[in-house]
Coordinates of N, CA and C and ligand atoms in Angstrom, one line a residue:
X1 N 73.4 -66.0 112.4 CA 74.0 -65.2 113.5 C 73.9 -65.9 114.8
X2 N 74.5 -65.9 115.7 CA 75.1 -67.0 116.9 C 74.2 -65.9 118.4
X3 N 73.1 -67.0 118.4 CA 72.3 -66.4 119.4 C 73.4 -65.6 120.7
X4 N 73.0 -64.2 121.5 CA 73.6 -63.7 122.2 C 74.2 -64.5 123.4
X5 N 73.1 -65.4 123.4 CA 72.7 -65.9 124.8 C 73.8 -67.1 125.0
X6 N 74.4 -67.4 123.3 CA 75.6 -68.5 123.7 C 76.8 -68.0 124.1
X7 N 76.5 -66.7 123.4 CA 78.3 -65.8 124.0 C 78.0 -65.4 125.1
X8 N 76.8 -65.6 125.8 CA 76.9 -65.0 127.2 C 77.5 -66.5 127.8
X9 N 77.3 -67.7 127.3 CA 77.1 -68.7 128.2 C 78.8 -69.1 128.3
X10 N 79.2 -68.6 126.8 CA 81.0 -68.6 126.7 C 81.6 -68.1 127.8
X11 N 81.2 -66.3 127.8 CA 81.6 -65.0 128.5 C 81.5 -66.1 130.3
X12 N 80.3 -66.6 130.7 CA 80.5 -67.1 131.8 C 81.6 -68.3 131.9
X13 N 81.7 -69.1 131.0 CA 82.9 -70.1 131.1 C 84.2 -69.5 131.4
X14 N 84.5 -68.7 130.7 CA 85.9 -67.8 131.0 C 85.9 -67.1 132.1
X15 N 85.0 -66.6 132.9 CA 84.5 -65.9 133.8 C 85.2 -67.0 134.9
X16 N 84.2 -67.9 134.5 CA 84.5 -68.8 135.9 C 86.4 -69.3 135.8
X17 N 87.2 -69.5 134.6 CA 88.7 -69.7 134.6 C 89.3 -69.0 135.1
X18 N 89.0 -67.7 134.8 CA 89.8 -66.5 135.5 C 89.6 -66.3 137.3
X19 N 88.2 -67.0 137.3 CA 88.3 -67.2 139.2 C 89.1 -68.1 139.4
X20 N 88.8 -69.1 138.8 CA 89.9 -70.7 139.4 C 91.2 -69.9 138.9
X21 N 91.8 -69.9 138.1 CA 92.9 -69.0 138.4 C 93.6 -68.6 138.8
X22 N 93.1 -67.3 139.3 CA 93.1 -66.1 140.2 C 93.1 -67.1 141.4
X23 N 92.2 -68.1 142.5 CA 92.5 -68.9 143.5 C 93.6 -69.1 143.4
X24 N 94.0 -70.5 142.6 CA 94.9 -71.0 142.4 C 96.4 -70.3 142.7
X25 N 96.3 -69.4 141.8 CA 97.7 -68.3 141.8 C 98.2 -67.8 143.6
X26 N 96.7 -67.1 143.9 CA 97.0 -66.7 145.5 C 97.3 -67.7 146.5
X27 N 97.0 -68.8 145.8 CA 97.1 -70.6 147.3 C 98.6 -70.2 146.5
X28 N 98.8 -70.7 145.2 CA 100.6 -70.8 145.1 C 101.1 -69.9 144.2
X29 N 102.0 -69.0 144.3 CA 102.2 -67.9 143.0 C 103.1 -68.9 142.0
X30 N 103.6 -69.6 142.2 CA 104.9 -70.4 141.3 C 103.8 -71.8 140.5
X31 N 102.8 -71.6 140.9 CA 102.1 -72.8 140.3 C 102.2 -73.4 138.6
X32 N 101.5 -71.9 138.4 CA 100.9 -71.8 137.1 C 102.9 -72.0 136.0
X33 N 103.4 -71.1 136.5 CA 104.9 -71.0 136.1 C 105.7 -72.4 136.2
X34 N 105.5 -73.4 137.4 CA 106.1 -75.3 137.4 C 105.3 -75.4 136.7
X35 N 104.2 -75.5 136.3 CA 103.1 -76.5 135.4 C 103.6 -76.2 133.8
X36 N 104.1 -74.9 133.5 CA 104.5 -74.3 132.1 C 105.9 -74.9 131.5
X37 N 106.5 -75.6 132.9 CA 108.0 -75.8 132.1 C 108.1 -77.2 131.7
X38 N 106.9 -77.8 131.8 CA 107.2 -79.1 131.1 C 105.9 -80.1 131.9
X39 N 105.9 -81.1 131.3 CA 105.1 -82.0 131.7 C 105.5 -83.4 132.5
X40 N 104.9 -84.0 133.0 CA 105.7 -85.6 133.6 C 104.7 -86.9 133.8
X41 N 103.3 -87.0 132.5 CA 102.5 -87.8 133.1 C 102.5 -89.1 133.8
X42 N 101.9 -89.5 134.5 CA 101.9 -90.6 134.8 C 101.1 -91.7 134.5
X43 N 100.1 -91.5 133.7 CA 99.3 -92.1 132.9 C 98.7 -91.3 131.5
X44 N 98.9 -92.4 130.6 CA 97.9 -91.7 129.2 C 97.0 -92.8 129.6
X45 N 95.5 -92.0 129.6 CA 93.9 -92.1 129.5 C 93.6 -92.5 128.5
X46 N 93.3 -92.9 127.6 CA 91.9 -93.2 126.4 C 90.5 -93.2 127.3
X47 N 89.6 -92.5 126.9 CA 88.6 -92.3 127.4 C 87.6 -91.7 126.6
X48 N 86.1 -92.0 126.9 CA 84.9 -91.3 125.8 C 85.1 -90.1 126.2
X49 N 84.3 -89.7 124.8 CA 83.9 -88.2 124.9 C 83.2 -87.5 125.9
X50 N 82.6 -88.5 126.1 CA 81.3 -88.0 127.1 C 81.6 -87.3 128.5
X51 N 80.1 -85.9 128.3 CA 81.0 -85.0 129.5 C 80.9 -85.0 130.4
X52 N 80.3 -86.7 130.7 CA 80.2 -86.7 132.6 C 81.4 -87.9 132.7
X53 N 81.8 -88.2 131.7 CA 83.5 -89.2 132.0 C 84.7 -88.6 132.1
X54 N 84.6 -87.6 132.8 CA 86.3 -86.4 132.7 C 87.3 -87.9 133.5
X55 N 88.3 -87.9 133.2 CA 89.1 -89.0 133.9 C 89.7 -88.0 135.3
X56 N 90.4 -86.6 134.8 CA 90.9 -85.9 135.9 C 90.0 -85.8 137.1
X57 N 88.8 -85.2 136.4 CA 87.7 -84.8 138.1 C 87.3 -86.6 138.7
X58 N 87.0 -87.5 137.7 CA 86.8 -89.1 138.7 C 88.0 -89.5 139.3
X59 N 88.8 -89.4 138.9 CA 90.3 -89.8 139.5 C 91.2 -88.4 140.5
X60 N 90.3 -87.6 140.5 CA 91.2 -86.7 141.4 C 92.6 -86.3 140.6
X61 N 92.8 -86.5 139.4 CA 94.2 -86.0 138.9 C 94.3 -84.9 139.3
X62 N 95.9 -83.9 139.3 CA 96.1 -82.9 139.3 C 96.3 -82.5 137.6
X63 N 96.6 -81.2 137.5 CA 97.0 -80.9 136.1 C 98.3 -81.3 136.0
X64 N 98.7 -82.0 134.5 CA 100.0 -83.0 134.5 C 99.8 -83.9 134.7
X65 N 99.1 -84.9 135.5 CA 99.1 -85.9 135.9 C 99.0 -87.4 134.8
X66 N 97.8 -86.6 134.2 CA 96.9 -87.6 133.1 C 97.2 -87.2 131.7
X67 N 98.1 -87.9 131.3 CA 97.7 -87.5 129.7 C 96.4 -88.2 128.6
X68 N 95.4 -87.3 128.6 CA 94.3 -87.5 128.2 C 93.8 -87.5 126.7
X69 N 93.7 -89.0 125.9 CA 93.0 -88.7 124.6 C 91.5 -89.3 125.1
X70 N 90.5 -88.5 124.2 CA 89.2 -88.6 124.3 C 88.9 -88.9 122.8
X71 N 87.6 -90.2 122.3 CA 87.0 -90.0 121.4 C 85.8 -90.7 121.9
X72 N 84.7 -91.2 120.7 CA 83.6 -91.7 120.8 C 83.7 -93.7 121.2
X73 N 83.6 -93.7 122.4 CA 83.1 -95.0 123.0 C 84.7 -95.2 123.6
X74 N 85.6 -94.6 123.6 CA 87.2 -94.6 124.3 C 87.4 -96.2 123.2
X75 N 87.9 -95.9 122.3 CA 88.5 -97.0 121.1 C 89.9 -96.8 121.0
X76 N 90.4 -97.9 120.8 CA 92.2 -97.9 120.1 C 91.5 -98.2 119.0
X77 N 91.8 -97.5 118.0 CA 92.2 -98.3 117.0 C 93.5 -98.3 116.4
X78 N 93.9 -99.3 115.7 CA 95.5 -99.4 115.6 C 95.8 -98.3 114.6
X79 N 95.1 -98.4 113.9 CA 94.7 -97.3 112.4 C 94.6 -96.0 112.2
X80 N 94.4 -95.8 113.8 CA 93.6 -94.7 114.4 C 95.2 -93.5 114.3
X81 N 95.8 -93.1 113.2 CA 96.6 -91.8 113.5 C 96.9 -91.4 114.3
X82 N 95.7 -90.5 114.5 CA 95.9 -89.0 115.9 C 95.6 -90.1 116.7
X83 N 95.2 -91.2 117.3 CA 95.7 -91.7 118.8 C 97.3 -92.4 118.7
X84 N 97.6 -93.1 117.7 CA 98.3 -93.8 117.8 C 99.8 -92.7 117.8
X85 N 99.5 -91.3 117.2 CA 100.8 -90.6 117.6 C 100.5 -90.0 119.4
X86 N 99.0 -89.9 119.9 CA 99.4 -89.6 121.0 C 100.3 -90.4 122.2
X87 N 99.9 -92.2 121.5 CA 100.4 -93.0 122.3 C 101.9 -93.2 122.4
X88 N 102.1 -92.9 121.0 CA 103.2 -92.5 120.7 C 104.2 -91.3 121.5
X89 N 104.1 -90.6 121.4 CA 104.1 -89.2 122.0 C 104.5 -89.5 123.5
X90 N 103.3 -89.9 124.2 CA 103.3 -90.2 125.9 C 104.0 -91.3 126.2
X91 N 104.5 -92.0 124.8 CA 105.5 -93.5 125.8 C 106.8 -92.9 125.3
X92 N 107.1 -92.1 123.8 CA 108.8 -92.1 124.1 C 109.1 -90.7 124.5
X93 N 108.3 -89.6 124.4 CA 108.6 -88.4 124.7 C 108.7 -88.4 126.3
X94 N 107.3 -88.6 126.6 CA 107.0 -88.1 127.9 C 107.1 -89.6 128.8
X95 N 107.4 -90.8 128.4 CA 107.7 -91.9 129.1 C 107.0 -92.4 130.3
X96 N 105.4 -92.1 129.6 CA 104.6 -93.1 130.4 C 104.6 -94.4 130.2
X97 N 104.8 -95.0 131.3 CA 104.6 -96.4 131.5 C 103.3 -97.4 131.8
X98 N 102.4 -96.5 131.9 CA 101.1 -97.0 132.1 C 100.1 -96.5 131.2
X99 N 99.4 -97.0 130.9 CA 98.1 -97.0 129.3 C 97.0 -96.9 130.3
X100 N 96.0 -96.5 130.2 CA 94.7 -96.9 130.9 C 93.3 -96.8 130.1
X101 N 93.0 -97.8 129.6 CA 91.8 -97.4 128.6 C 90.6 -96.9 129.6
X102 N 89.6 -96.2 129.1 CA 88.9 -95.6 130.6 C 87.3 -95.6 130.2
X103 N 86.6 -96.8 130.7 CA 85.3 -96.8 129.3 C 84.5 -95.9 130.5
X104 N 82.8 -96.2 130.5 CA 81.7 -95.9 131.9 C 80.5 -96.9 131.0
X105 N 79.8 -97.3 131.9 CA 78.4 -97.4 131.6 C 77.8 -96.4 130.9
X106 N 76.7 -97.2 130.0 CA 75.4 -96.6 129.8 C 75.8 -96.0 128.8
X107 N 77.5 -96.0 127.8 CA 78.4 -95.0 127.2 C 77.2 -94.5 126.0
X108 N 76.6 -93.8 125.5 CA 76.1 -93.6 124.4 C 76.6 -94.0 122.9
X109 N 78.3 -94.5 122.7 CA 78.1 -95.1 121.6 C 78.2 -96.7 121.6
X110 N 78.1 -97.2 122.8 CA 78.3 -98.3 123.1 C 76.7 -98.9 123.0
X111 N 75.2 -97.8 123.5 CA 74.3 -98.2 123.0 C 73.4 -98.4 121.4
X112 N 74.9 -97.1 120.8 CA 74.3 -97.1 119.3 C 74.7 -98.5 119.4
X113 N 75.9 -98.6 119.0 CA 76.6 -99.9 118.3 C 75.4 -101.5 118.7
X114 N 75.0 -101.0 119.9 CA 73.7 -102.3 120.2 C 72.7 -102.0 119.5
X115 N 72.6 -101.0 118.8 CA 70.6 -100.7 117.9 C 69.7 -100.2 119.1
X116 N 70.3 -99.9 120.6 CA 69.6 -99.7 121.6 C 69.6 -98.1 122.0
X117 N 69.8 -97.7 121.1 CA 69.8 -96.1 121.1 C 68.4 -95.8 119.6
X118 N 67.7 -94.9 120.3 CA 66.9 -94.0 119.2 C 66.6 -93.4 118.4
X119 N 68.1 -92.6 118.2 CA 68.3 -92.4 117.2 C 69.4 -92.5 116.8
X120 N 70.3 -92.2 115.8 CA 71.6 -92.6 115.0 C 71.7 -93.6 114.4
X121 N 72.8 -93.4 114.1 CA 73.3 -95.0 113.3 C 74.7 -95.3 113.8
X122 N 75.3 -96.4 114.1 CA 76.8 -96.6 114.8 C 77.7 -95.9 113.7
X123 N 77.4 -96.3 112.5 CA 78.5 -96.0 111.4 C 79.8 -96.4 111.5
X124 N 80.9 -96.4 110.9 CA 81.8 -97.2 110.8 C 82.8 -97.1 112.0
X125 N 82.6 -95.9 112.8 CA 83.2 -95.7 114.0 C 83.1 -96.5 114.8
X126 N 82.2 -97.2 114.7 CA 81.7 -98.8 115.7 C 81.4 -99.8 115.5
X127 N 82.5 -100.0 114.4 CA 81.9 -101.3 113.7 C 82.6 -102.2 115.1
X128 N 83.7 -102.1 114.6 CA 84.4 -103.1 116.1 C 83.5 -103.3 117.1
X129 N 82.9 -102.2 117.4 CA 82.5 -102.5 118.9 C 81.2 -103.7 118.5
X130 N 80.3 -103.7 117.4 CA 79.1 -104.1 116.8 C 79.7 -105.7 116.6
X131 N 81.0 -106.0 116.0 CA 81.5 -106.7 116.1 C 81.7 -107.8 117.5
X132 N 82.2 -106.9 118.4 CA 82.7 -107.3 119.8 C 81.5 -108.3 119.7
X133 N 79.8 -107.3 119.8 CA 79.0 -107.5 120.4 C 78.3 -108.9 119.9
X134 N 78.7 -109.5 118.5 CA 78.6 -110.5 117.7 C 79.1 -111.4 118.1
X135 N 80.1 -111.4 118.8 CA 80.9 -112.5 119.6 C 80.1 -112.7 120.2
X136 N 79.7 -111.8 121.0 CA 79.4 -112.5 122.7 C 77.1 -113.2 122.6
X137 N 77.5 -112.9 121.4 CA 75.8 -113.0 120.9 C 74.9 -112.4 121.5
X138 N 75.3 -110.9 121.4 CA 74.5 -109.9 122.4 C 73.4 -109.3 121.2
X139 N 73.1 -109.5 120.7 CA 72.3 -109.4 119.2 C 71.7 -110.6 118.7
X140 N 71.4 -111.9 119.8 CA 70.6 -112.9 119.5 C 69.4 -112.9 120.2
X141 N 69.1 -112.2 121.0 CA 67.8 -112.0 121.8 C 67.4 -111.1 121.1
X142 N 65.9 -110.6 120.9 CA 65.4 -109.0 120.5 C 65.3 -107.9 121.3
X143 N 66.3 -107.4 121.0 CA 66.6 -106.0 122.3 C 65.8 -105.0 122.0
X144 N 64.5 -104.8 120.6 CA 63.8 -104.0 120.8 C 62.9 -104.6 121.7
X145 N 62.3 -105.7 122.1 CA 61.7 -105.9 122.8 C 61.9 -106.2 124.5
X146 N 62.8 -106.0 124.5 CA 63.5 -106.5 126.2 C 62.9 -104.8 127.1
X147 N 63.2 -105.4 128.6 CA 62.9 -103.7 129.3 C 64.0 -103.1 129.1
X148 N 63.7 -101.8 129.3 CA 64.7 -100.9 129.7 C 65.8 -101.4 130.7
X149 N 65.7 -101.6 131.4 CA 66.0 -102.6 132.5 C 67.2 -103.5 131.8
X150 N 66.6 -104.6 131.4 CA 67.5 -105.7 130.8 C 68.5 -105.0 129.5
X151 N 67.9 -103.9 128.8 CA 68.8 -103.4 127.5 C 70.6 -102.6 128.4
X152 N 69.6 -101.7 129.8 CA 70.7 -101.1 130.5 C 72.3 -101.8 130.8
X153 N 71.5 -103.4 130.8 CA 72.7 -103.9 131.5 C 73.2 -104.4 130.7
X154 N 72.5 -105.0 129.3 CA 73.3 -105.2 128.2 C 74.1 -104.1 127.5
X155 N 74.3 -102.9 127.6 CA 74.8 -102.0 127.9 C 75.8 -102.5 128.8
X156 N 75.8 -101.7 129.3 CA 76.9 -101.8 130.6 C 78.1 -103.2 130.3
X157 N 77.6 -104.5 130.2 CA 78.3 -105.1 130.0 C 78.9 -105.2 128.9
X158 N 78.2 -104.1 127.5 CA 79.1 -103.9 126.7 C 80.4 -103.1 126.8
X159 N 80.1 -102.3 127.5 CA 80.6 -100.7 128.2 C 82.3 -102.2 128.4
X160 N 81.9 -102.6 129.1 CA 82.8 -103.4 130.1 C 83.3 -104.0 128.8
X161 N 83.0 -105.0 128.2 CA 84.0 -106.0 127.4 C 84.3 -105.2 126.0
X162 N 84.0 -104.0 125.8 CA 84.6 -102.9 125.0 C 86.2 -102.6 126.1
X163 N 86.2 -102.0 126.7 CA 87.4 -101.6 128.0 C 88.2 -103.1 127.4
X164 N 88.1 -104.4 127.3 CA 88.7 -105.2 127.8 C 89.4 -105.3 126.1
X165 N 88.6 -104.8 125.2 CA 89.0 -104.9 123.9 C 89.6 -104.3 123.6
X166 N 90.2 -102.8 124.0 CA 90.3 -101.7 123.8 C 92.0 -102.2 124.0
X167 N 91.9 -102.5 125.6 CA 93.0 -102.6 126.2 C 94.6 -103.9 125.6
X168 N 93.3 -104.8 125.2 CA 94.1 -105.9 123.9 C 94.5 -104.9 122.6
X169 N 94.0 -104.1 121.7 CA 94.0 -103.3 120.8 C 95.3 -102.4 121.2
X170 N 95.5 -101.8 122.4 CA 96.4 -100.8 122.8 C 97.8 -102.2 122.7
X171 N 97.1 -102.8 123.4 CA 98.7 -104.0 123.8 C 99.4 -104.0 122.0
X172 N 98.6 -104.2 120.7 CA 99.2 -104.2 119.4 C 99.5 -103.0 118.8
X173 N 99.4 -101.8 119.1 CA 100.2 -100.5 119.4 C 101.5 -100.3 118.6
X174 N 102.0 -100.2 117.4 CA 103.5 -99.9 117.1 C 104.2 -99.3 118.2
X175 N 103.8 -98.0 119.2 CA 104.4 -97.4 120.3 C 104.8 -98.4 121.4
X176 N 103.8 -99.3 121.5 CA 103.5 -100.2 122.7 C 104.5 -101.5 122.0
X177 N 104.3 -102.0 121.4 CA 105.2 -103.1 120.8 C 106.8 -103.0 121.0
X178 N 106.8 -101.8 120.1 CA 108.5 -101.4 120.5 C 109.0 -101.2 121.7
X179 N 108.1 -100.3 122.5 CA 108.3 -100.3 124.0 C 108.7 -101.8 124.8
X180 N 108.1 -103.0 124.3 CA 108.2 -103.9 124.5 C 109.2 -104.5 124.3
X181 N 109.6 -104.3 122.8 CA 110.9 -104.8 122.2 C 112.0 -104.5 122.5
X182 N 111.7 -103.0 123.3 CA 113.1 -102.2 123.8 C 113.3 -102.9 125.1
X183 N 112.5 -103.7 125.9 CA 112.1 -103.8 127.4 C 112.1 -102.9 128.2
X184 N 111.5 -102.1 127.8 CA 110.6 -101.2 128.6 C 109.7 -101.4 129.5
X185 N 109.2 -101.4 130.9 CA 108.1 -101.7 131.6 C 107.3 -100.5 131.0
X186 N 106.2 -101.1 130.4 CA 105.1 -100.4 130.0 C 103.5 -101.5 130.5
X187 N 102.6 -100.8 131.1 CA 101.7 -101.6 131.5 C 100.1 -100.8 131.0
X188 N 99.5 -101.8 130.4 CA 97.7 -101.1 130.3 C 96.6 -101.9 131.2
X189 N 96.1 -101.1 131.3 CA 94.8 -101.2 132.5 C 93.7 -101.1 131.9
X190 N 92.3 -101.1 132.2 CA 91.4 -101.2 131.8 C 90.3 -101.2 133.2
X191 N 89.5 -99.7 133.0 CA 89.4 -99.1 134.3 C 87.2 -99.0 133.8
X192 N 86.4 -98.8 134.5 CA 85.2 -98.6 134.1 C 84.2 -97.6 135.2
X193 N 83.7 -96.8 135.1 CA 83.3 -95.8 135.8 C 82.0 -96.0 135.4
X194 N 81.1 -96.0 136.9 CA 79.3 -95.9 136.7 C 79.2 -95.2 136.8
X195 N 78.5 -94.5 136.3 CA 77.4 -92.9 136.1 C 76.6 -93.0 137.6
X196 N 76.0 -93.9 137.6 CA 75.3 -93.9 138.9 C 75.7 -93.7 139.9
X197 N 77.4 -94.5 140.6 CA 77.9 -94.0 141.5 C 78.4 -93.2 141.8
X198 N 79.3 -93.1 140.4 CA 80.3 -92.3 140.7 C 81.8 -92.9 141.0
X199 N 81.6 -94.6 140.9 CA 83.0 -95.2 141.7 C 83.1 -95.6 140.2
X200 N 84.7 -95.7 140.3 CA 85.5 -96.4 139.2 C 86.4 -97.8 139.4
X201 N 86.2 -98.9 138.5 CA 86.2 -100.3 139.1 C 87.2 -100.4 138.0
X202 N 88.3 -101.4 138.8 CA 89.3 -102.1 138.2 C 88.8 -103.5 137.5
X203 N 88.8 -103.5 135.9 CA 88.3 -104.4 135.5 C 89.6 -105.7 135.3
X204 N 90.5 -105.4 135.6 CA 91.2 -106.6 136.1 C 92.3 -107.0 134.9
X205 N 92.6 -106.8 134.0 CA 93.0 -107.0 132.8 C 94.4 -105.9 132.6
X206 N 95.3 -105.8 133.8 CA 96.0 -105.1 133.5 C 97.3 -106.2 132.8
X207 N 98.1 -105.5 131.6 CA 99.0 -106.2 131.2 C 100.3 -105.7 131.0
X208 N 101.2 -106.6 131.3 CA 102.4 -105.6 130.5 C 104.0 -106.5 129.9
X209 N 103.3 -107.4 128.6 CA 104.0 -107.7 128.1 C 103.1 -108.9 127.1
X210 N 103.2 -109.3 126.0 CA 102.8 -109.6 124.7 C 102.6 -111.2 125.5
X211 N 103.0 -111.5 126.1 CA 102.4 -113.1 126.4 C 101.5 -113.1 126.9
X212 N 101.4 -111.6 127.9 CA 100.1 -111.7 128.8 C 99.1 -111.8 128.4
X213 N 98.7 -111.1 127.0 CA 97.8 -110.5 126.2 C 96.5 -111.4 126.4
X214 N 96.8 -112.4 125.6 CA 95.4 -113.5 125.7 C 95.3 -114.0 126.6
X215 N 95.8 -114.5 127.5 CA 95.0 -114.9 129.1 C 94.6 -114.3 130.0
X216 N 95.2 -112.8 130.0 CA 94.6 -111.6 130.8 C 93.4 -111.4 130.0
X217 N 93.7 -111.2 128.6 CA 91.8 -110.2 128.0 C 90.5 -111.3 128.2
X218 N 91.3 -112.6 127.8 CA 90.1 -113.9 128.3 C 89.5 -113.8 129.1
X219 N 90.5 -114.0 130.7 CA 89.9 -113.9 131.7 C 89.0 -113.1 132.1
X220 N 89.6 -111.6 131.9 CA 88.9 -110.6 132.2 C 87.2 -110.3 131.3
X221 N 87.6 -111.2 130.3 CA 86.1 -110.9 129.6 C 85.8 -112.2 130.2
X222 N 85.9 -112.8 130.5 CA 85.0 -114.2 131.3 C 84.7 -114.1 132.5
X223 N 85.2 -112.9 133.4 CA 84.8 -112.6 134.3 C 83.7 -111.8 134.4
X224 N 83.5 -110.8 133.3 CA 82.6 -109.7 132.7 C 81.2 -110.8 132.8
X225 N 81.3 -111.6 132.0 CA 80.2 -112.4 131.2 C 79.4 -113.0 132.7
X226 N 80.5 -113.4 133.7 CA 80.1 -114.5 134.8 C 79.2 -112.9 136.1
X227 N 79.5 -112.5 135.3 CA 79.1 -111.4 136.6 C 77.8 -110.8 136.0
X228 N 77.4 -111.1 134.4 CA 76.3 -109.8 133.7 C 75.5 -111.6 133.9
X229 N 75.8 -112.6 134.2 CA 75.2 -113.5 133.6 C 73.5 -113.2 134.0
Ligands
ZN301 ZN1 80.7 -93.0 126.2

C-alpha cells in the first residue's frame, strides 16, 4: 500500500499546476487555447534524464518551443526506436531544422560508464559511452585511486566528449540523412550545462551537412581534450 504521505506529495504537485494555470490563464485567457492548436518547435533537445537538466527552465523556453526527448546520459543511438521516430517526427512533421544534443556535468551515467560512481553497473545502456572513454584512454590511470577532485573533471570531460559523440551519431540519423538528401537546412549543435553555475556553453560542433561531420566532431573533441588537459 502506497504510503499516504506520497499522495499527499502528488495532491501538492497538482496543486501547484492548477496555480500556474490559473496565473497563466488571467495574464492571457487565449493562451492555453493558441498552445492547443498545434505546435511549431524550434529545436528538438536530446537531453539526460536528470532532474536538474530541464532544457526549458536552463534555456528559458516557452511551452512549444523545445521539442524535448530525455533519456539516461542524452544518447542517439541510431538503433534507438522511440528516439529515432521522435527525430523523425520533429524534422518531417513538425520541420525542425535544428537538433541540439544537451549533455551537463557531473551527468550520473556518464560517471557510471567511468566505474566512478558507487554503486551500479553502466550495463549495456553505456556501452558507447565506456567505449568513447577507451578512446580517449580515460581508463589508463586508476580512477579508484585519484581525488575526488581529479575523477570530477574526468567526468565532466566525459560529460563533454559524450555531447560531441552524440551529435556525430544524430548527424547518421535515417531522419537526418534524408533531410540532407532532400537539401533540407537541417543543423545539430552540441550544447553542455554546469550544475555549478548554472550557465550553458556552446561546445562548438555545430553541423549541418555530411561533409562537415568529421572535421567539426574532431575539432570539437580536440578542443575538449586541450582544455581538460
Ligand atoms: Zn545525466
Amino acid at each position: 500500500m502506497i504510503d499516504p504521505l506520497e499522495l499527499d506529495r502528488l495532491s501538492t504537485l497538482l496543486a501547484k499546476n492548477r496555480t500556474w494555470a490559473n496565473q497563466v490563464t488571467a495574464q492571457n485567457p487565449e493562451y492555453f487555447q493558441k498552445l492547443s492548436s498545434g505546435q511549431s518547435p524550434g529545436f528538438t533537445v536530446v537531453s539526460c534524464c536528470d532532474s536538474r537538466a530541464d532544457p526549458n527552465t536552463l534555456l528559458q523556453g516557452n511551452l512549444g518551443e523545445l521539442f524535448v526527448y530525455k533519456n539516461v546520459a542524452n544518447l542517439v543511438g541510431v538503433d534507438d526506436l522511440s528516439l529515432q521516430t521522435a527525430l523523425q517526427f520533429s524534422i518531417e512533421s513538425l520541420k525542425v531544422r535544428h537538433i541540439v544534443v544537451f549533455g551537463h556535468h557531473n551527468c550520473g551515467g556518464i560517471r557510471l560508464a567511468l566505474g566512478a560512481q558507487l554503486q551500479g553497473s553502466p550495463g549495456d545502456w553505456l556501452e558507447g559511452v565506456r567505449e568513447l572513454a577507451y578512446d580517449h584512454q580515460m581508463f589508463d590511470d586508476q580512477t579508484a585511486c585519484a581525488s575526488a577532485g581529479a575523477i570530477d573533471r574526468k567526468v565532466d570531460k566525459l560529460c563533454e566528449l559524450n555531447v560531441i559523440q552524440q551529435v556525430r551519431n544524430a548527424s547518421q540519423s535515417p531522419a537526418v540523412q534524408a533531410a540532407w538528401i532532400r537539401g533540407e537546412p537541417l543543423a545539430i549543435s552540441g550544447l553542455v550545462y554546469c550544475l555549478r553555475t548554472g550557465v550553458v556553453e556552446n561546445l562548438n560542433c555545430t553541423i549541418s551537412s555530411q561533409d562537415e561531420v568529421d572535421s567539426v566532431c574532431f575539432e570539437a573533441m580536440k578542443a575538449i581534450c586541450v582544455r581538460y588537459r
